[in-house]
Short mmCIF file of C-alpha atoms and ligand atoms in Angstrom, two decimals:
data_model
loop_
_atom_site.label_atom_id
_atom_site.label_comp_id
_atom_site.label_asym_id
_atom_site.label_seq_id
_atom_site.Cartn_x
_atom_site.Cartn_y
_atom_site.Cartn_z
CA MET A 23 2.27 16.95 -5.72
CA ASP A 24 3.62 20.47 -5.05
CA ILE A 25 1.72 22.75 -2.36
CA THR A 26 0.49 24.91 -5.12
CA ALA A 27 -1.29 21.83 -6.96
CA ALA A 28 -2.30 20.32 -3.60
CA THR A 29 -4.02 23.94 -2.70
CA SER A 30 -5.92 24.37 -6.10
CA ARG A 31 -6.94 20.51 -5.91
CA SER A 32 -8.45 21.11 -2.41
CA HIS A 33 -10.14 24.19 -3.60
CA SER A 34 -11.74 22.50 -6.93
CA VAL A 35 -13.05 19.69 -4.77
CA TYR A 36 -14.38 22.14 -2.35
CA ARG A 37 -16.32 24.17 -5.05
CA LYS A 38 -17.51 21.10 -6.67
CA PHE A 39 -19.04 19.97 -3.75
CA GLN A 40 -20.75 23.75 -2.92
CA SER A 41 -22.01 23.51 -6.53
CA LEU A 42 -23.39 20.16 -6.28
CA PHE A 43 -25.06 20.49 -3.05
CA GLY A 44 -25.04 24.19 -1.93
CA GLU A 45 -23.31 23.82 1.25
CA THR A 46 -19.97 23.77 3.11
CA PRO A 47 -18.17 20.28 3.54
CA LEU A 48 -15.42 19.18 5.63
CA LEU A 49 -12.05 18.40 3.71
CA VAL A 50 -9.77 15.69 4.21
CA GLY A 51 -6.49 14.43 2.39
CA SER A 52 -5.86 10.56 2.60
CA PRO A 53 -2.30 9.45 1.16
CA GLY A 54 -0.72 6.99 -1.12
CA ARG A 55 2.06 5.24 0.24
CA ILE A 56 5.61 3.95 -0.68
CA ASN A 57 7.46 0.75 1.03
CA LEU A 58 11.01 0.56 1.46
CA ILE A 59 11.10 -2.99 2.39
CA GLY A 60 8.89 -5.94 3.93
CA GLU A 61 6.95 -7.48 1.21
CA HIS A 62 4.33 -9.64 1.34
CA THR A 63 5.00 -9.87 4.98
CA ASP A 64 2.17 -8.09 6.54
CA TYR A 65 -0.45 -10.86 6.29
CA ASN A 66 2.14 -13.35 7.42
CA ASN A 67 2.45 -11.15 10.57
CA GLY A 68 5.68 -9.80 9.78
CA TRP A 69 7.50 -6.41 10.02
CA VAL A 70 7.18 -3.57 7.28
CA LEU A 71 8.65 -0.47 6.42
CA PRO A 72 6.48 1.86 4.35
CA ALA A 73 5.99 5.71 4.60
CA ALA A 74 3.12 7.96 3.22
CA ILE A 75 3.69 10.03 0.01
CA ASP A 76 2.68 13.45 -0.68
CA LYS A 77 0.25 12.34 -3.54
CA CYS A 78 -3.41 11.87 -2.19
CA ILE A 79 -6.99 11.63 -2.35
CA ILE A 80 -8.83 14.80 -1.53
CA GLY A 81 -12.18 14.24 -0.26
CA ALA A 82 -15.32 16.68 0.88
CA ILE A 83 -17.86 15.35 3.06
CA GLY A 84 -21.31 16.97 4.30
CA LYS A 85 -24.18 15.20 5.77
CA ARG A 86 -27.50 14.57 4.32
CA ASP A 87 -31.15 14.69 6.22
CA ASP A 88 -31.89 11.14 4.66
CA ASP A 89 -30.14 7.90 3.91
CA VAL A 90 -28.60 8.33 0.81
CA VAL A 91 -25.39 7.83 -0.03
CA HIS A 92 -24.57 10.61 -2.79
CA LEU A 93 -20.67 9.97 -4.11
CA HIS A 94 -19.06 11.61 -6.97
CA ALA A 95 -15.68 10.98 -8.56
CA ILE A 96 -14.34 14.27 -9.87
CA ASP A 97 -11.32 12.99 -12.09
CA GLN A 98 -13.64 9.93 -13.52
CA ASP A 99 -16.79 12.28 -13.83
CA GLN A 100 -19.17 10.10 -12.59
CA THR A 101 -21.64 9.72 -9.48
CA HIS A 102 -23.19 6.46 -8.00
CA VAL A 103 -26.07 6.92 -5.48
CA ALA A 104 -26.91 4.05 -2.95
CA THR A 105 -28.90 3.67 0.26
CA LEU A 106 -27.79 2.79 3.80
CA ASP A 107 -29.95 -0.29 3.80
CA ALA A 108 -28.77 -1.52 0.14
CA LEU A 109 -25.13 -1.06 -0.26
CA GLU A 110 -24.44 -3.27 -3.02
CA ARG A 111 -21.11 -3.81 -5.14
CA SER A 112 -21.14 -1.11 -8.30
CA PRO A 113 -19.47 -1.85 -11.51
CA LEU A 114 -17.81 1.60 -11.61
CA LEU A 115 -15.65 0.03 -9.09
CA TRP A 116 -14.45 3.07 -7.32
CA PRO A 117 -17.55 3.22 -5.53
CA ASN A 118 -17.08 -0.03 -3.53
CA TYR A 119 -13.88 1.62 -1.81
CA ILE A 120 -16.16 3.89 0.01
CA LEU A 121 -19.47 1.43 0.45
CA GLY A 122 -17.13 -0.87 1.64
CA THR A 123 -16.24 1.32 4.70
CA VAL A 124 -19.72 2.36 4.99
CA GLN A 125 -20.49 -1.10 5.06
CA GLN A 126 -17.77 -2.22 8.24
CA LEU A 127 -18.88 0.50 10.36
CA VAL A 128 -22.62 -0.21 10.25
CA LYS A 129 -21.50 -3.55 10.91
CA ARG A 130 -19.40 -2.21 14.01
CA GLN A 131 -22.86 -0.30 15.09
CA TYR A 132 -21.84 3.26 14.07
CA PRO A 133 -24.78 5.14 13.59
CA VAL A 134 -23.89 6.24 9.87
CA GLN A 135 -26.51 8.08 8.14
CA GLY A 136 -26.80 9.49 4.83
CA PHE A 137 -23.94 11.61 3.27
CA ASN A 138 -22.57 13.41 0.20
CA PHE A 139 -18.83 12.72 -0.77
CA VAL A 140 -16.84 14.34 -3.57
CA PHE A 141 -13.19 13.45 -4.19
CA SER A 142 -10.45 13.35 -6.91
CA GLY A 143 -7.00 12.46 -6.34
CA ASP A 144 -3.31 12.58 -8.04
CA ILE A 145 -2.28 8.95 -6.77
CA PRO A 146 -1.48 6.88 -10.19
CA GLN A 147 -3.80 3.81 -10.28
CA GLY A 148 -2.28 0.46 -10.75
CA ALA A 149 0.97 1.63 -9.93
CA GLY A 150 1.09 0.00 -6.54
CA LEU A 151 0.96 2.95 -4.52
CA SER A 152 -2.12 2.07 -2.82
CA SER A 153 -4.65 4.57 -4.41
CA SER A 154 -7.61 2.14 -3.18
CA ALA A 155 -6.48 2.39 0.78
CA ALA A 156 -5.96 6.18 0.56
CA LEU A 157 -9.48 6.05 -0.57
CA GLU A 158 -10.77 3.57 2.11
CA CYS A 159 -8.83 5.62 4.79
CA GLY A 160 -9.86 8.92 3.65
CA ALA A 161 -13.25 7.58 3.73
CA THR A 162 -13.75 6.00 6.74
CA PHE A 163 -11.81 9.20 8.50
CA ALA A 164 -14.10 11.53 7.00
CA LEU A 165 -16.82 9.82 8.36
CA ASN A 166 -15.60 9.77 11.38
CA GLU A 167 -15.31 13.07 11.45
CA LEU A 168 -18.32 13.84 10.23
CA PHE A 169 -20.43 11.95 12.37
CA ALA A 170 -18.10 12.63 15.66
CA PHE A 171 -17.72 8.82 16.39
CA GLY A 172 -14.46 8.83 18.29
CA ILE A 173 -12.76 5.79 16.12
CA PRO A 174 -9.11 5.29 17.08
CA LYS A 175 -6.79 5.81 14.45
CA LEU A 176 -5.60 1.87 14.25
CA ASP A 177 -9.66 1.21 13.79
CA ILE A 178 -9.89 2.93 11.05
CA ALA A 179 -7.27 1.69 9.35
CA LEU A 180 -8.68 -1.67 10.33
CA ILE A 181 -11.97 -0.95 8.99
CA ALA A 182 -10.47 0.42 5.62
CA GLN A 183 -8.47 -2.80 5.62
CA ALA A 184 -11.70 -4.69 6.10
CA ALA A 185 -13.40 -3.14 3.56
CA GLU A 186 -10.91 -4.24 1.22
CA ASN A 187 -10.82 -7.75 1.93
CA GLU A 188 -14.81 -8.09 2.25
CA PHE A 189 -16.42 -5.71 0.16
CA VAL A 190 -13.67 -5.37 -2.69
CA GLY A 191 -12.73 -8.85 -1.66
CA VAL A 192 -8.77 -8.43 -1.88
CA LYS A 193 -7.28 -10.42 0.88
CA CYS A 194 -4.40 -7.86 1.79
CA GLY A 195 -3.00 -7.43 4.87
CA LEU A 196 -2.66 -3.88 6.79
CA MET A 197 0.06 -2.15 5.61
CA ASP A 198 -1.19 0.12 3.05
CA GLN A 199 -4.22 1.30 5.30
CA PHE A 200 -1.29 2.06 8.00
CA ALA A 201 1.07 3.91 6.29
CA SER A 202 -1.85 6.04 4.90
CA VAL A 203 -3.52 6.84 8.12
CA PHE A 204 -0.09 7.04 10.31
CA GLY A 205 2.39 8.73 8.14
CA ARG A 206 4.46 11.52 8.90
CA GLU A 207 6.40 13.81 7.31
CA GLY A 208 10.01 12.50 6.42
CA GLN A 209 9.43 9.31 8.71
CA LEU A 210 9.21 5.48 7.65
CA ILE A 211 7.18 2.98 9.95
CA LYS A 212 8.45 0.38 11.14
CA LEU A 213 5.26 -1.78 11.58
CA ASP A 214 5.15 -4.93 13.56
CA CYS A 215 1.94 -6.53 12.11
CA ALA A 216 1.36 -9.07 14.76
CA ASP A 217 0.45 -6.62 17.38
CA PHE A 218 0.52 -3.49 15.14
CA SER A 219 3.08 -1.67 17.51
CA HIS A 220 5.25 0.52 15.38
CA GLU A 221 8.27 2.70 15.62
CA TYR A 222 9.07 5.76 13.11
CA ILE A 223 12.58 6.03 11.52
CA PRO A 224 13.42 8.95 10.01
CA PHE A 225 14.41 9.32 6.41
CA ALA A 226 16.31 12.49 6.36
CA ASN A 227 19.18 12.26 4.15
CA ALA A 228 20.48 14.94 1.56
CA ASP A 229 22.77 12.52 -0.11
CA VAL A 230 19.98 10.16 -1.32
CA GLU A 231 16.55 10.44 -3.07
CA LEU A 232 13.66 8.03 -3.39
CA VAL A 233 12.50 7.48 -7.23
CA LEU A 234 9.67 5.25 -8.46
CA PHE A 235 9.84 4.30 -11.93
CA ASP A 236 6.21 3.25 -13.36
CA THR A 237 6.08 0.21 -15.51
CA GLN A 238 2.69 1.61 -16.53
CA VAL A 239 1.56 -2.22 -16.70
CA LYS A 240 -1.05 -3.94 -14.02
CA HIS A 241 -1.13 -7.82 -15.44
CA SER A 242 -4.34 -9.14 -14.92
CA LEU A 243 -3.49 -12.13 -12.52
CA ALA A 244 -2.38 -9.35 -9.81
CA SER A 245 -5.19 -9.88 -7.38
CA SER A 246 -5.75 -13.32 -7.83
CA ALA A 247 -1.94 -14.14 -7.60
CA TYR A 248 -2.13 -12.28 -4.35
CA ASN A 249 -4.71 -14.06 -2.80
CA GLU A 250 -3.01 -17.39 -4.09
CA ARG A 251 0.13 -16.19 -2.64
CA ARG A 252 -1.33 -15.59 0.96
CA GLU A 253 -3.19 -19.39 0.75
CA GLN A 254 0.15 -21.03 -0.09
CA CYS A 255 1.88 -19.14 3.04
CA GLU A 256 -0.91 -20.18 5.11
CA TYR A 257 -0.68 -23.73 3.59
CA GLY A 258 2.80 -23.77 4.74
CA VAL A 259 1.98 -23.02 8.30
CA SER A 260 -1.08 -25.58 8.35
CA LEU A 261 1.67 -28.16 7.52
CA ILE A 262 3.88 -27.10 10.30
CA GLN A 263 1.03 -26.71 12.61
CA LYS A 264 0.09 -30.61 12.59
CA HIS A 265 3.23 -31.23 14.49
CA HIS A 266 3.81 -27.70 16.20
CA PRO A 267 0.38 -26.21 16.83
CA GLU A 268 1.71 -23.37 18.36
CA VAL A 269 3.02 -22.03 15.24
CA ARG A 270 0.18 -19.89 14.39
CA SER A 271 1.35 -17.90 11.38
CA LEU A 272 5.34 -17.61 9.56
CA ARG A 273 6.08 -15.51 12.15
CA ASP A 274 6.53 -18.34 14.53
CA ALA A 275 8.02 -20.43 12.10
CA THR A 276 11.55 -21.57 11.66
CA ARG A 277 13.80 -22.86 8.69
CA TRP A 278 14.13 -25.69 10.31
CA HIS A 279 10.38 -26.36 10.68
CA LEU A 280 10.23 -25.15 6.57
CA ASN A 281 13.15 -27.68 6.09
CA ARG A 282 10.98 -30.45 7.81
CA TYR A 283 7.65 -30.15 7.39
CA VAL A 284 6.95 -27.96 4.14
CA LYS A 285 10.24 -28.93 1.75
CA PRO A 286 9.33 -32.77 1.13
CA VAL A 287 5.72 -31.46 0.64
CA ASP A 288 5.59 -28.66 -1.65
CA ARG A 289 8.70 -27.18 -3.35
CA VAL A 290 6.86 -24.08 -4.14
CA VAL A 291 5.36 -23.15 -0.97
CA TYR A 292 8.73 -23.86 0.70
CA ASP A 293 9.96 -21.27 -1.88
CA ARG A 294 7.29 -18.90 -0.63
CA CYS A 295 7.73 -19.35 2.86
CA ARG A 296 11.75 -19.21 2.88
CA TYR A 297 11.23 -15.80 0.76
CA VAL A 298 8.67 -14.70 3.72
CA LEU A 299 11.62 -15.82 6.76
CA ALA A 300 14.31 -14.25 4.71
CA GLU A 301 12.08 -10.93 4.06
CA PHE A 302 11.54 -10.77 8.01
CA GLN A 303 15.40 -10.46 8.37
CA ARG A 304 15.98 -8.33 5.96
CA VAL A 305 13.64 -5.66 7.58
CA HIS A 306 15.48 -5.87 10.52
CA ASP A 307 18.78 -5.71 8.90
CA ALA A 308 17.60 -2.87 6.56
CA CYS A 309 16.58 -0.54 9.91
CA ASN A 310 19.49 -1.18 11.67
CA ALA A 311 21.56 -0.01 8.69
CA LEU A 312 19.71 3.13 8.12
CA LYS A 313 19.75 3.92 11.83
CA GLY A 314 23.70 3.39 11.53
CA GLY A 315 23.42 5.65 8.42
CA ASP A 316 24.76 3.32 6.41
CA LEU A 317 22.87 3.95 3.07
CA GLU A 318 24.98 1.22 1.10
CA ALA A 319 24.05 -1.69 3.31
CA PHE A 320 20.45 -0.25 3.33
CA GLY A 321 20.39 -0.57 -0.61
CA LYS A 322 21.63 -4.20 -0.34
CA GLN A 323 18.93 -5.35 1.54
CA LEU A 324 16.57 -4.17 -1.40
CA PHE A 325 18.34 -5.72 -4.09
CA ALA A 326 18.23 -8.58 -1.78
CA SER A 327 14.58 -8.20 -1.40
CA HIS A 328 13.67 -8.42 -4.99
CA ASN A 329 15.84 -11.47 -6.04
CA GLY A 330 13.75 -13.13 -3.11
CA LEU A 331 10.36 -11.70 -5.07
CA HIS A 332 11.51 -12.45 -8.36
CA ARG A 333 13.00 -15.78 -7.82
CA LEU A 334 11.13 -17.31 -4.79
CA TYR A 335 7.70 -15.61 -4.19
CA ASP A 336 7.72 -15.07 -8.01
CA VAL A 337 5.49 -11.58 -8.26
CA SER A 338 7.38 -10.00 -10.53
CA CYS A 339 7.20 -9.70 -14.38
CA PRO A 340 9.40 -8.97 -17.48
CA GLU A 341 9.00 -5.16 -17.37
CA LEU A 342 9.82 -4.74 -13.25
CA GLU A 343 12.92 -7.05 -13.97
CA ILE A 344 13.98 -4.58 -16.93
CA LEU A 345 13.40 -1.76 -14.61
CA VAL A 346 15.56 -3.62 -11.99
CA GLU A 347 18.10 -4.86 -14.05
CA ALA A 348 18.88 -1.08 -15.42
CA ALA A 349 19.12 0.13 -11.71
CA ARG A 350 21.27 -2.48 -10.71
CA ASN A 351 23.62 -1.61 -13.69
CA ASN A 352 23.84 1.83 -12.55
CA PRO A 353 26.47 2.62 -9.60
CA ALA A 354 24.54 5.68 -8.22
CA VAL A 355 21.94 3.57 -7.67
CA LEU A 356 21.88 1.95 -4.05
CA GLY A 357 19.15 0.03 -4.08
CA ALA A 358 16.25 -1.02 -6.48
CA ARG A 359 13.26 -3.37 -5.95
CA MET A 360 9.78 -4.24 -7.51
CA MET A 361 7.40 -2.62 -4.57
CA GLY A 362 3.85 -3.76 -3.53
CA GLY A 363 1.84 -6.82 -4.46
CA GLY A 364 3.72 -7.38 -7.74
CA PHE A 365 2.88 -8.11 -11.45
CA GLY A 366 3.41 -4.59 -12.68
CA GLY A 367 3.05 -0.97 -10.86
CA CYS A 368 6.53 0.88 -9.63
CA THR A 369 10.08 0.26 -8.36
CA ILE A 370 11.94 1.77 -6.00
CA ASN A 371 15.00 3.21 -6.07
CA LEU A 372 17.55 4.52 -3.75
CA VAL A 373 19.60 7.13 -5.85
CA ARG A 374 22.55 9.41 -4.67
CA ALA A 375 20.84 12.64 -5.23
CA VAL A 376 23.39 14.48 -7.14
CA GLU A 377 22.97 11.64 -9.84
CA VAL A 378 19.19 11.79 -9.97
CA GLN A 379 18.56 13.27 -13.19
CA GLY A 380 21.00 10.89 -15.02
CA VAL A 381 20.11 7.68 -13.38
CA ILE A 382 16.43 8.64 -14.43
CA HIS A 383 17.45 9.18 -17.96
CA THR A 384 19.33 6.04 -18.36
CA VAL A 385 16.44 3.59 -16.74
CA THR A 386 13.67 5.32 -19.07
CA LYS A 387 15.75 5.39 -21.82
CA VAL A 388 16.59 1.54 -21.32
CA TYR A 389 12.78 1.01 -20.75
CA ARG A 390 11.64 2.45 -23.90
CA GLU A 391 14.67 0.55 -25.82
CA LYS A 392 13.30 -2.73 -24.32
CA THR A 393 9.30 -2.51 -24.10
CA GLY A 394 8.61 0.59 -26.21
CA MET A 395 7.14 1.76 -23.61
CA ASP A 396 7.39 4.89 -21.52
CA ALA A 397 8.25 4.65 -17.57
CA GLU A 398 6.41 7.23 -15.33
CA VAL A 399 8.60 8.59 -13.05
CA TYR A 400 7.83 9.77 -9.39
CA ARG A 401 10.04 11.46 -6.97
CA ALA A 402 8.91 10.66 -3.60
CA THR A 403 8.15 12.89 -0.64
CA ILE A 404 7.19 11.44 2.56
CA SER A 405 4.15 13.19 4.02
CA ALA A 406 1.53 13.53 6.75
CA GLY A 407 -0.96 10.68 6.88
CA THR A 408 -4.54 11.33 6.64
CA ARG A 409 -5.87 14.43 8.13
CA VAL A 410 -8.43 17.46 8.10
CA LEU A 411 -7.78 19.98 5.37
CA THR A 412 -8.02 23.70 5.98
CA ILE A 413 -9.13 25.10 2.58
CA ALA A 414 -5.69 27.07 2.72
CA ASP A 415 -3.95 23.27 2.20
C1 GLA B 18 -0.47 -4.94 -1.42
C2 GLA B 18 -1.31 -5.15 -0.56
C3 GLA B 18 -0.40 -5.38 0.77
C4 GLA B 18 0.53 -5.58 0.95
C5 GLA B 18 1.58 -5.75 -0.45
C6 GLA B 18 2.63 -6.77 -0.89
O1 GLA B 18 -0.21 -3.43 -1.72
O2 GLA B 18 -2.26 -4.29 0.03
O3 GLA B 18 -1.17 -5.40 1.95
O4 GLA B 18 0.53 -7.23 1.17
O5 GLA B 18 0.71 -5.83 -1.36
O6 GLA B 18 3.89 -6.41 0.33
#
């Protein structure tokens, strides 16, 4: 989203709030994310390399005198009203991302009172850019500001993740919410999901651009397969644990453990686990390449990550394969891979800046020829995390 579009969108959210409730709201912005490398590693206590992007949710929030939670989604033109003592799941789905965070705040004994919340977003849904995490983080952040709870940033991300795990029902790791809250302009975040320590790595190189190709599909097994992958990793750990109780996650496991205790029992689980261990190493190698300015080596790690996701972790799909293959065949693409949970969504591509237009042309052409569909294209700009907006923003 460019600055003018963002400004006009925050104005329209602000105006909508005023027209509905006749009051002046507090405005927040909460971004979606990309992930350069480190896929399906977060819930295995490993490392990830995400960044917040310029596509975001803009929310307007204000207090009420009762215990009503009044929510309005501008883009869907839908309203959902609940009371704090009866936070039930809504069939509309989008309210659940907000109600889930309210439930988590109540559970942690923050004195939440009634509030009004109006929002609009430009993060494409189902594209793997974490529009749901952006909404969860935006709602938690907004409530924290509104009621001055003083919740630290890490807890905002953890509360948003717990909402997704418990209210929405997807057992995701912390990557998306962490990236949304901790994003910084022009910086990637190397996050260690075992202890949440993190390091910012600048992604500022005029020679390359990050281009996303959106398959425009989201296969229905995405969330069930996601939870299943997580269970398979946990099962792998449990097989090792019988002999080595000190191994509490794949973070503590070695290839030797996998060969000895997992491979003889379950070949599929073995493949899942060895993908994860290899991906841990790729995150380090990719970060070192980036710090050393070696973009070709960085790109190779992206291709290698994709191979593992496709062949061992089995979370790709035909549409993603077409996009990655088209990128692989183009010398102007230094690296490409599927991004996020899988079974649809986007590929992320590291492209030589001077050749971006040509790459977009060829990849979308191949995709159209092979699928009959148009791939949506996004040029990712790495931006700041969840924040208070002024109406001038
Ligand atoms: C989804 C989840 C994240 C992460 C990725 C895969 O985006 O929400 O926690 O597990 O998939 O890396």
